[in-house]
Amino acid sequence: MTRQPGSGSADNLRHWPGLIAVSCLLLAGAGCAARWDEMLSRERDWSYITGFGKPDPLVVIRDNPSGDRKAQALCELREPLKHGGDAQKQDIYLKVLGETATKDPQPLCRLTAIRCLGNYKDPRAARVLEGVIEQQHHLFANQENNVMVRTEALVALEKIHDPDSKGRFIVIARGPGPTVVASLKDRYETQDERIVAIRALGKYREQDSRDALVHVLKTERDVALRDRALAALEESTGKKWPAQREAWQRQDVQPLPGESLIQRVTGLK
């Protein structure tokens, strides 16, 4: 049978729905955001765009001592014991992430490793993050990078919710505010760290964490810190508490009737 002129175009069009479906599957597998980042990257690699044939992240980290590709590989070091892996791989991943989080010369790679550790439930990840917070060596020349790394480590530590990290959050939450002569930048840095610590204490149910939150409500004048402490106390106790600073100057502060903000949002009793 003789093909009519133009029928080839029609045949091609009939294939488009299938091609679109395959493209959608590739996008879903690789992740749209990551796919576009890769396509726009100077290091464009089709194995990353399609998700097929991607190299082992440990090999990428070994062969790329710095740069975006190393940070991308660090993101893929998901906790093995939570994803069907074994204890040996768990040890290797923690070692790589720990060394990167504390020693890598690139802020991007260090921050990526810290965020990845925040998704681990292994207590060793919490210990690494605590080491980052206390770190005195391998610091960046730019102080802003050091502050960013420390704050990110606190956020990751909050996410892990390790019981042994509670004391650190209590110390930071109860800590003094910036000095009178501190710059505005230093004030914001101190406040950011205390806000993270206060928020983290809301996830603990022990009395010492609640006492730290009450201390903030009794002594702190900063509205942002007080609001965060109130929300954390309501999350910890499941009760509604007075917001006015004057109410917390009394010795016998009692919870208020009605649902707390957390209960209203989550529906929990």
Coordinates of C-alpha atoms in Angstrom, one line a residue, residues 58-204:
L58 CA 31.2 6.9 47.4
V59 CA 33.1 6.7 44.1
V60 CA 31.9 10.2 43.2
I61 CA 33.0 11.6 46.6
R62 CA 36.4 10.0 46.2
D63 CA 37.0 11.3 42.7
N64 CA 35.5 14.8 43.3
P65 CA 37.2 16.3 46.4
S66 CA 35.2 19.5 46.0
G67 CA 32.4 21.0 44.1
D68 CA 28.7 20.5 43.4
R69 CA 29.1 16.9 42.2
K70 CA 30.5 15.9 45.6
A71 CA 27.7 17.7 47.4
Q72 CA 25.2 15.9 45.2
A73 CA 26.7 12.5 46.0
L74 CA 26.6 13.3 49.7
C75 CA 22.9 13.8 49.5
E76 CA 22.6 10.2 48.3
L77 CA 24.2 8.7 51.5
R78 CA 20.9 7.8 53.1
E79 CA 21.1 5.8 56.3
P80 CA 21.7 2.2 55.2
L81 CA 20.0 0.5 58.2
K82 CA 16.8 2.4 57.4
H83 CA 16.9 1.5 53.7
G84 CA 17.9 -2.2 53.6
G85 CA 21.6 -1.8 54.0
D86 CA 24.0 -3.5 56.4
A87 CA 26.0 -2.3 59.4
Q88 CA 29.3 -2.2 57.5
K89 CA 27.8 0.3 55.0
Q90 CA 26.4 2.2 57.9
D91 CA 29.8 2.6 59.4
I92 CA 31.3 3.7 56.1
Y93 CA 28.6 6.3 55.4
L94 CA 28.9 7.7 58.9
K95 CA 32.7 8.0 58.6
V96 CA 32.4 9.8 55.3
L97 CA 29.7 12.2 56.4
G98 CA 31.5 12.8 59.7
E99 CA 34.8 13.7 58.1
T100 CA 33.0 15.9 55.5
A101 CA 30.9 17.7 58.2
T102 CA 33.9 18.6 60.3
K103 CA 36.8 19.0 57.9
D104 CA 35.7 19.7 54.3
P105 CA 37.1 23.0 52.9
Q106 CA 33.9 23.7 51.0
P107 CA 31.0 25.2 52.9
L108 CA 28.5 23.6 50.6
C109 CA 29.8 20.1 51.1
R110 CA 30.1 20.6 54.9
L111 CA 26.5 21.8 55.1
T112 CA 25.2 19.0 52.9
A113 CA 26.9 16.4 55.1
I114 CA 25.4 18.0 58.2
R115 CA 21.9 18.0 56.7
C116 CA 22.3 14.4 55.7
L117 CA 23.3 13.4 59.2
G118 CA 20.1 15.0 60.5
N119 CA 18.2 12.3 58.7
Y120 CA 20.0 9.5 60.5
K121 CA 18.7 7.9 63.7
D122 CA 22.1 6.4 64.7
P123 CA 23.3 8.1 67.9
R124 CA 26.7 8.4 66.3
A125 CA 25.3 11.0 63.9
A126 CA 24.2 13.1 66.9
R127 CA 27.7 12.8 68.4
V128 CA 29.2 14.1 65.1
L129 CA 26.8 17.0 65.1
E130 CA 27.7 17.9 68.7
G131 CA 31.3 17.9 67.7
V132 CA 30.5 20.3 64.9
I133 CA 28.8 22.7 67.3
E134 CA 31.8 22.6 69.7
Q135 CA 34.4 22.7 66.9
Q136 CA 37.5 24.9 67.4
H137 CA 39.6 23.6 64.5
H138 CA 39.2 23.4 60.7
L139 CA 37.1 26.5 60.8
F140 CA 36.5 28.8 57.8
A141 CA 38.2 32.1 57.4
N142 CA 34.8 33.7 56.8
Q143 CA 33.0 33.8 60.2
E144 CA 29.6 33.8 58.5
N145 CA 30.3 30.3 57.2
N146 CA 31.2 29.1 60.7
V147 CA 28.0 30.5 62.1
M148 CA 25.9 29.0 59.3
V149 CA 27.6 25.6 59.9
R150 CA 27.0 25.7 63.6
T151 CA 23.3 26.7 63.2
E152 CA 22.7 24.0 60.6
A153 CA 24.3 21.4 63.0
L154 CA 21.8 22.5 65.7
V155 CA 18.9 22.2 63.3
A156 CA 20.1 18.7 62.3
L157 CA 20.6 17.7 65.9
E158 CA 17.0 18.9 66.7
K159 CA 15.8 16.7 63.9
I160 CA 17.5 13.5 65.2
H161 CA 15.9 14.1 68.6
D162 CA 18.6 12.1 70.5
P163 CA 17.9 11.8 74.2
D164 CA 21.5 12.6 75.1
S165 CA 21.4 15.9 73.1
K166 CA 18.7 17.4 75.4
G167 CA 21.2 18.8 77.9
R168 CA 22.9 20.8 75.1
F169 CA 19.6 22.3 74.1
I170 CA 18.9 23.2 77.7
V171 CA 22.2 25.0 78.1
I172 CA 21.7 27.0 74.9
A173 CA 18.1 27.8 75.7
R174 CA 18.9 29.0 79.2
G175 CA 22.0 30.8 78.1
P176 CA 22.4 34.6 78.4
G177 CA 21.5 36.8 75.5
P178 CA 24.1 38.9 73.7
T179 CA 26.0 41.6 75.6
V180 CA 24.9 45.2 75.5
V181 CA 27.8 46.1 73.2
A182 CA 27.2 43.2 70.8
S183 CA 26.7 44.1 67.2
L184 CA 23.3 43.6 65.6
K185 CA 24.8 40.7 63.6
D186 CA 26.0 39.0 66.8
R187 CA 22.6 39.5 68.4
Y188 CA 20.8 37.8 65.5
E189 CA 23.3 34.9 65.5
T190 CA 22.8 34.3 69.3
Q191 CA 19.0 34.6 68.9
D192 CA 18.9 32.1 66.0
E193 CA 20.8 29.5 68.0
R194 CA 18.5 29.9 71.0
I195 CA 15.4 29.7 68.9
V196 CA 16.5 26.4 67.5
A197 CA 17.4 25.0 71.0
I198 CA 14.0 26.2 72.4
R199 CA 12.1 24.7 69.6
A200 CA 14.0 21.4 70.0
L201 CA 13.0 21.3 73.7
G202 CA 9.3 21.2 72.8
K203 CA 9.9 17.6 71.5
Y204 CA 11.1 16.4 74.9

